[in-house]
Amino acid sequence: MPGQGEVLLEVRAAGVDMGVWHLLTGKPYLLRFIGFGFRGPKSPVPGRDVAGVVREIGPGATGFAVGDEVFGTCDGSFAEYAVAPVSRLARKPEGVSFTEAAALPISGGTALQGLRGVQPGQRVLVLGAGGGVGSFGVQIAKALGAHVTGVCSTRKVELVRSLGADEVFDYTVEDFTGTYDLILDCGGARPLSRLRGATNERGRIVLVGAETGGSITGGFQKSLGSLLLNPFSSRKFVPLMSTERADVFDELRVLVEAGSLKAAVGKVFPLSEALDAVDHVYSRRSVGKTVVTI
């Protein structure tokens, strides 16, 4: 039942990202100590990205009516029905499917917030350009007028090119070259010294996340270490803590309806195979976004 400021959704699709795996497994263990559940997941049903239809309005929930098609985030989107706060929902973009809409919120919102301040003509490097956040990052940077270079594996090169990247490096063949005004690091594998050396004077390195750390802190130690370097350089590291808000999702809707952004959906799983979808993302086999349909 929807509570104060919430609506009941009939879920049509749910996006999958590495965050789902982290919350299911409780790894890195640091997550357990910061409030996501010590002995088990705080939310018993996995999934956060959601797209669906409003079926019931809770007390104090405004802005939506029964029958509205929406997308955003909630707790427990791998289900037929879910409760979502209206503060984390926006109207589904016109002309896109629920599957495409469910791929947008977390990954698209993260890319959008990581690229704040990019100016036309600047050079932007996207590491992990063929993944969820990276595929949106390439498109958003292009929409902002930047010259975009993407870095990805061999089987994702064509996707990244199709998203509008001006240059694409296949890291299995050669590493990227050049210097950039902003680096959106969605891969996390390169050392901080390499990233700083590839950044222009007064440039920024936005650290989205890393899957290369140990089971205790995961990739968090890289972000913490970057802050220690900031006082000694004009090139700044920015550990990104993105937020899930209706206004961010509404910005994504505008970009989609303007034709500047599309969800690069790779593989789609039915709800009965939701854990296979999580495993697919964890194994790094996904190209673009993976989605569960209900």
CSV table of C-alpha atoms in Angstrom, one decimal:
chain,number,residue,atom,x,y,z
A,1,MET,CA,0.0,0.0,0.0
A,2,PRO,CA,1.4,3.5,-0.9
A,3,GLY,CA,2.2,5.6,2.1
A,4,GLN,CA,2.6,9.4,2.5
A,5,GLY,CA,3.9,10.9,-0.8
A,6,GLU,CA,3.9,7.5,-2.6
A,7,VAL,CA,2.1,5.8,-5.5
A,8,LEU,CA,1.5,2.2,-6.3
A,9,LEU,CA,3.0,1.2,-9.6
A,10,GLU,CA,2.2,-1.7,-11.9
A,11,VAL,CA,5.7,-2.5,-12.9
A,12,ARG,CA,6.3,-3.0,-16.6
A,13,ALA,CA,10.1,-3.1,-16.7
A,14,ALA,CA,13.1,-2.7,-14.4
A,15,GLY,CA,16.7,-1.8,-15.2
A,16,VAL,CA,19.7,-3.7,-13.9
A,17,ASP,CA,23.1,-2.3,-12.9
A,18,MET,CA,26.0,-3.3,-10.7
A,19,GLY,CA,24.3,-1.6,-7.7
A,20,VAL,CA,21.7,-4.5,-7.7
A,21,TRP,CA,24.5,-7.1,-7.4
A,22,HIS,CA,26.2,-5.1,-4.6
A,23,LEU,CA,23.0,-4.8,-2.6
A,24,LEU,CA,22.2,-8.5,-3.1
A,25,THR,CA,25.6,-9.8,-2.0
A,26,GLY,CA,26.5,-7.1,0.6
A,27,LYS,CA,29.8,-6.5,-1.1
A,28,PRO,CA,31.9,-4.6,-0.6
A,29,TYR,CA,31.3,-5.1,3.1
A,30,LEU,CA,31.5,-1.4,3.7
A,31,LEU,CA,27.9,-1.3,2.4
A,32,ARG,CA,26.7,-3.3,5.4
A,33,PHE,CA,28.1,-0.7,7.8
A,34,ILE,CA,26.6,2.3,6.1
A,35,GLY,CA,23.0,1.2,6.3
A,36,PHE,CA,22.1,-1.2,3.5
A,37,GLY,CA,21.6,-4.2,5.7
A,38,PHE,CA,24.2,-6.0,7.9
A,39,ARG,CA,23.0,-9.6,7.8
A,40,GLY,CA,20.9,-9.4,4.7
A,41,PRO,CA,19.6,-6.8,2.2
A,42,LYS,CA,17.6,-4.0,3.8
A,43,SER,CA,15.1,-4.3,0.9
A,44,PRO,CA,14.0,-7.9,0.5
A,45,VAL,CA,13.1,-7.4,-3.1
A,46,PRO,CA,16.0,-6.4,-5.5
A,47,GLY,CA,15.8,-3.7,-8.2
A,48,ARG,CA,15.7,0.1,-8.2
A,49,ASP,CA,15.2,1.3,-11.8
A,50,VAL,CA,11.6,1.2,-12.7
A,51,ALA,CA,9.1,2.0,-15.4
A,52,GLY,CA,5.4,1.4,-15.1
A,53,VAL,CA,1.8,2.6,-14.7
A,54,VAL,CA,0.4,4.4,-11.6
A,55,ARG,CA,-2.4,2.3,-10.1
A,56,GLU,CA,-3.1,4.0,-6.8
A,57,ILE,CA,-2.3,7.4,-5.2
A,58,GLY,CA,-1.1,7.5,-1.6
A,59,PRO,CA,-1.9,10.4,0.8
A,60,GLY,CA,-0.1,13.6,0.0
A,61,ALA,CA,1.1,12.3,-3.4
A,62,THR,CA,0.7,15.0,-6.0
A,63,GLY,CA,1.7,15.4,-9.7
A,64,PHE,CA,0.4,12.1,-11.0
A,65,ALA,CA,-3.0,10.4,-11.6
A,66,VAL,CA,-4.1,6.8,-11.9
A,67,GLY,CA,-3.1,5.5,-15.4
A,68,ASP,CA,0.0,7.8,-15.8
A,69,GLU,CA,3.0,6.1,-17.4
A,70,VAL,CA,6.1,7.0,-15.3
A,71,PHE,CA,9.8,6.0,-14.8
A,72,GLY,CA,12.2,6.6,-11.9
A,73,THR,CA,13.5,4.6,-8.9
A,74,CYS,CA,12.0,2.7,-6.0
A,75,ASP,CA,12.9,-0.2,-3.7
A,76,GLY,CA,12.0,-3.6,-5.1
A,77,SER,CA,11.3,-3.0,-8.8
A,78,PHE,CA,11.8,-6.7,-9.7
A,79,ALA,CA,8.2,-7.4,-9.0
A,80,GLU,CA,4.7,-7.0,-10.5
A,81,TYR,CA,3.9,-4.1,-8.2
A,82,ALA,CA,6.0,-1.7,-6.3
A,83,VAL,CA,5.6,1.4,-4.2
A,84,ALA,CA,7.5,4.5,-5.3
A,85,PRO,CA,7.9,8.0,-3.8
A,86,VAL,CA,6.7,10.7,-6.2
A,87,SER,CA,10.0,12.6,-5.5
A,88,ARG,CA,11.8,9.9,-7.5
A,89,LEU,CA,9.4,9.6,-10.5
A,90,ALA,CA,8.9,11.5,-13.8
A,91,ARG,CA,6.6,11.0,-16.7
A,92,LYS,CA,7.8,8.4,-19.2
A,93,PRO,CA,9.2,10.0,-22.3
A,94,GLU,CA,6.8,10.1,-25.2
A,95,GLY,CA,7.5,7.5,-27.9
A,96,VAL,CA,9.7,5.1,-26.0
A,97,SER,CA,8.8,1.7,-24.6
A,98,PHE,CA,8.7,0.8,-20.9
A,99,THR,CA,11.9,-1.3,-21.5
A,100,GLU,CA,13.8,1.7,-22.8
A,101,ALA,CA,12.4,4.0,-20.0
A,102,ALA,CA,13.5,1.5,-17.3
A,103,ALA,CA,17.1,1.7,-18.6
A,104,LEU,CA,17.2,5.5,-18.0
A,105,PRO,CA,17.0,6.5,-14.4
A,106,ILE,CA,20.1,5.5,-12.4
A,107,SER,CA,22.7,5.1,-15.3
A,108,GLY,CA,21.3,8.1,-17.2
A,109,GLY,CA,21.0,10.2,-14.1
A,110,THR,CA,24.5,9.4,-13.0
A,111,ALA,CA,26.0,10.4,-16.4
A,112,LEU,CA,24.0,13.6,-16.5
A,113,GLN,CA,25.2,14.7,-13.0
A,114,GLY,CA,28.8,13.6,-13.8
A,115,LEU,CA,28.8,15.9,-16.9
A,116,ARG,CA,27.5,19.0,-15.3
A,117,GLY,CA,29.5,22.1,-16.4
A,118,VAL,CA,30.7,20.7,-19.7
A,119,GLN,CA,30.9,23.5,-22.3
A,120,PRO,CA,30.6,23.3,-26.1
A,121,GLY,CA,34.0,22.5,-27.8
A,122,GLN,CA,35.5,20.9,-24.7
A,123,ARG,CA,37.1,17.5,-25.0
A,124,VAL,CA,35.5,14.7,-22.9
A,125,LEU,CA,36.8,11.2,-22.4
A,126,VAL,CA,34.4,8.5,-21.3
A,127,LEU,CA,36.0,5.3,-19.9
A,128,GLY,CA,33.7,2.4,-20.0
A,129,ALA,CA,31.7,4.0,-22.8
A,130,GLY,CA,29.9,0.8,-23.8
A,131,GLY,CA,28.3,0.2,-20.4
A,132,GLY,CA,25.2,1.6,-18.7
A,133,VAL,CA,26.5,4.9,-17.5
A,134,GLY,CA,29.1,5.3,-20.2
A,135,SER,CA,26.6,4.8,-23.1
A,136,PHE,CA,24.5,7.7,-21.7
A,137,GLY,CA,27.7,9.7,-21.0
A,138,VAL,CA,28.7,9.7,-24.6
A,139,GLN,CA,25.3,10.9,-25.8
A,140,ILE,CA,24.9,13.6,-23.1
A,141,ALA,CA,28.4,15.0,-23.7
A,142,LYS,CA,27.6,15.2,-27.4
A,143,ALA,CA,24.3,16.9,-26.7
A,144,LEU,CA,26.3,19.5,-24.7
A,145,GLY,CA,28.5,20.2,-27.7
A,146,ALA,CA,31.7,18.4,-26.6
A,147,HIS,CA,34.2,16.4,-28.6
A,148,VAL,CA,33.8,12.9,-27.2
A,149,THR,CA,36.2,10.1,-27.0
A,150,GLY,CA,35.0,6.7,-25.8
A,151,VAL,CA,37.0,3.8,-24.5
A,152,CYS,CA,35.6,0.3,-24.5
A,153,SER,CA,36.2,-3.4,-25.3
A,154,THR,CA,36.2,-4.8,-28.9
A,155,ARG,CA,32.6,-6.0,-28.9
A,156,LYS,CA,31.3,-2.6,-27.8
A,157,VAL,CA,33.2,-0.4,-30.3
A,158,GLU,CA,30.4,-0.3,-32.9
A,159,LEU,CA,27.8,0.6,-30.2
A,160,VAL,CA,29.9,3.5,-28.9
A,161,ARG,CA,30.4,4.7,-32.5
A,162,SER,CA,26.7,4.5,-33.1
A,163,LEU,CA,26.0,6.7,-30.0
A,164,GLY,CA,28.0,9.6,-31.6
A,165,ALA,CA,31.5,9.3,-30.2
A,166,ASP,CA,34.0,11.3,-32.3
A,167,GLU,CA,36.8,8.8,-31.5
A,168,VAL,CA,36.7,5.3,-30.0
A,169,PHE,CA,39.6,3.4,-28.5
A,170,ASP,CA,39.5,-0.4,-28.1
A,171,TYR,CA,41.5,-0.8,-24.9
A,172,THR,CA,42.3,-4.4,-25.8
A,173,VAL,CA,44.3,-3.1,-28.7
A,174,GLU,CA,45.6,0.3,-27.6
A,175,ASP,CA,45.1,2.7,-24.7
A,176,PHE,CA,43.7,6.2,-25.2
A,177,THR,CA,45.9,9.1,-26.1
A,178,GLY,CA,45.5,12.9,-25.8
A,179,THR,CA,44.4,15.3,-23.0
A,180,TYR,CA,40.9,16.2,-22.0
A,181,ASP,CA,38.9,18.8,-20.2
A,182,LEU,CA,36.8,16.2,-18.4
A,183,ILE,CA,37.2,12.5,-17.9
A,184,LEU,CA,34.1,10.4,-16.9
A,185,ASP,CA,35.7,7.3,-15.4
A,186,CYS,CA,33.0,4.6,-15.4
A,187,GLY,CA,35.6,1.7,-15.6
A,188,GLY,CA,37.8,2.3,-12.6
A,189,ALA,CA,40.7,0.3,-13.7
A,190,ARG,CA,43.3,3.0,-14.4
A,191,PRO,CA,45.5,4.5,-11.7
A,192,LEU,CA,44.8,8.1,-10.5
A,193,SER,CA,48.2,9.2,-11.9
A,194,ARG,CA,47.2,8.0,-15.4
A,195,LEU,CA,44.0,9.9,-15.2
A,196,ARG,CA,45.6,13.1,-13.9
A,197,GLY,CA,48.2,13.0,-16.7
A,198,ALA,CA,45.5,12.9,-19.3
A,199,THR,CA,43.7,15.9,-18.0
A,200,ASN,CA,44.2,19.5,-19.1
A,201,GLU,CA,45.2,22.2,-16.7
A,202,ARG,CA,42.1,22.9,-14.5
A,203,GLY,CA,40.4,19.8,-15.9
A,204,ARG,CA,38.2,17.4,-13.9
A,205,ILE,CA,38.2,13.6,-13.4
A,206,VAL,CA,34.8,12.4,-12.4
A,207,LEU,CA,35.0,9.0,-10.7
A,208,VAL,CA,31.7,7.2,-11.1
A,209,GLY,CA,32.8,3.9,-9.6
A,210,ALA,CA,35.2,1.0,-9.7
A,211,GLU,CA,34.8,-2.8,-9.6
A,212,THR,CA,38.5,-3.4,-9.1
A,213,GLY,CA,38.8,-3.1,-5.3
A,214,GLY,CA,38.7,-5.8,-2.7
A,215,SER,CA,35.7,-7.2,-0.8
A,216,ILE,CA,36.0,-4.7,2.1
A,217,THR,CA,35.9,-1.3,0.5
A,218,GLY,CA,35.5,-2.2,-3.2
A,219,GLY,CA,36.5,0.8,-5.3
A,220,PHE,CA,35.8,3.4,-2.6
A,221,GLN,CA,39.4,3.6,-1.6
A,222,LYS,CA,40.2,5.1,-5.0
A,223,SER,CA,37.8,7.9,-4.5
A,224,LEU,CA,39.1,8.5,-1.0
A,225,GLY,CA,42.7,8.5,-2.2
A,226,SER,CA,41.8,11.0,-5.0
A,227,LEU,CA,40.7,13.6,-2.4
A,228,LEU,CA,44.1,13.5,-0.8
A,229,LEU,CA,45.6,14.6,-4.2
A,230,ASN,CA,43.3,17.5,-4.9
A,231,PRO,CA,45.1,20.1,-2.7
A,232,PHE,CA,48.3,19.6,-4.7
A,233,SER,CA,47.0,20.0,-8.2
A,234,SER,CA,44.8,22.3,-10.4
A,235,ARG,CA,43.4,19.1,-11.9
A,236,LYS,CA,40.6,18.0,-9.7
A,237,PHE,CA,39.2,14.6,-8.9
A,238,VAL,CA,35.4,14.5,-8.3
A,239,PRO,CA,34.1,11.3,-6.6
A,240,LEU,CA,30.5,11.3,-7.8
A,241,MET,CA,27.7,10.7,-5.4
A,242,SER,CA,24.7,10.9,-7.7
A,243,THR,CA,21.2,11.4,-6.4
A,244,GLU,CA,17.9,10.0,-7.5
A,245,ARG,CA,15.5,12.9,-8.0
A,246,ALA,CA,12.4,13.6,-10.1
A,247,ASP,CA,14.0,16.8,-11.6
A,248,VAL,CA,17.0,14.8,-12.8
A,249,PHE,CA,14.8,12.2,-14.4
A,250,ASP,CA,12.7,14.9,-16.0
A,251,GLU,CA,15.9,16.3,-17.6
A,252,LEU,CA,16.5,12.9,-19.1
A,253,ARG,CA,12.9,12.9,-20.4
A,254,VAL,CA,13.5,16.2,-22.2
A,255,LEU,CA,16.7,14.9,-23.8
A,256,VAL,CA,15.0,11.7,-25.0
A,257,GLU,CA,12.0,13.6,-26.5
A,258,ALA,CA,14.4,16.0,-28.2
A,259,GLY,CA,16.2,13.1,-29.9
A,260,SER,CA,19.5,13.7,-28.1
A,261,LEU,CA,19.4,10.6,-25.9
A,262,LYS,CA,18.3,7.0,-26.3
A,263,ALA,CA,18.7,4.0,-24.1
A,264,ALA,CA,21.1,1.5,-25.6
A,265,VAL,CA,19.3,-1.6,-24.4
A,266,GLY,CA,21.3,-4.8,-24.8
A,267,LYS,CA,19.8,-7.9,-23.4
A,268,VAL,CA,16.3,-8.2,-22.0
A,269,PHE,CA,15.2,-10.9,-19.4
A,270,PRO,CA,11.8,-11.9,-18.2
A,271,LEU,CA,11.1,-11.5,-14.4
A,272,SER,CA,11.5,-15.2,-13.9
A,273,GLU,CA,15.1,-14.9,-15.0
A,274,ALA,CA,15.9,-11.7,-13.0
A,275,LEU,CA,18.9,-13.3,-11.2
A,276,ASP,CA,20.3,-14.4,-14.5
A,277,ALA,CA,20.1,-10.7,-15.6
A,278,VAL,CA,22.1,-9.7,-12.5
A,279,ASP,CA,24.7,-12.3,-13.2
A,280,HIS,CA,24.8,-11.1,-16.8
A,281,VAL,CA,25.7,-7.6,-15.7
A,282,TYR,CA,28.2,-8.8,-13.0
A,283,SER,CA,30.1,-11.0,-15.5
A,284,ARG,CA,30.6,-7.9,-17.7
A,285,ARG,CA,28.9,-9.6,-20.7
A,286,SER,CA,26.4,-6.8,-21.0
A,287,VAL,CA,26.6,-4.3,-23.9
A,288,GLY,CA,24.7,-1.2,-23.0
A,289,LYS,CA,21.9,-1.6,-20.5
A,290,THR,CA,20.3,-4.9,-19.3
A,291,VAL,CA,16.6,-4.8,-18.5
A,292,VAL,CA,14.1,-7.1,-16.8
A,293,THR,CA,10.5,-7.0,-18.2
A,294,ILE,CA,7.4,-7.9,-16.3
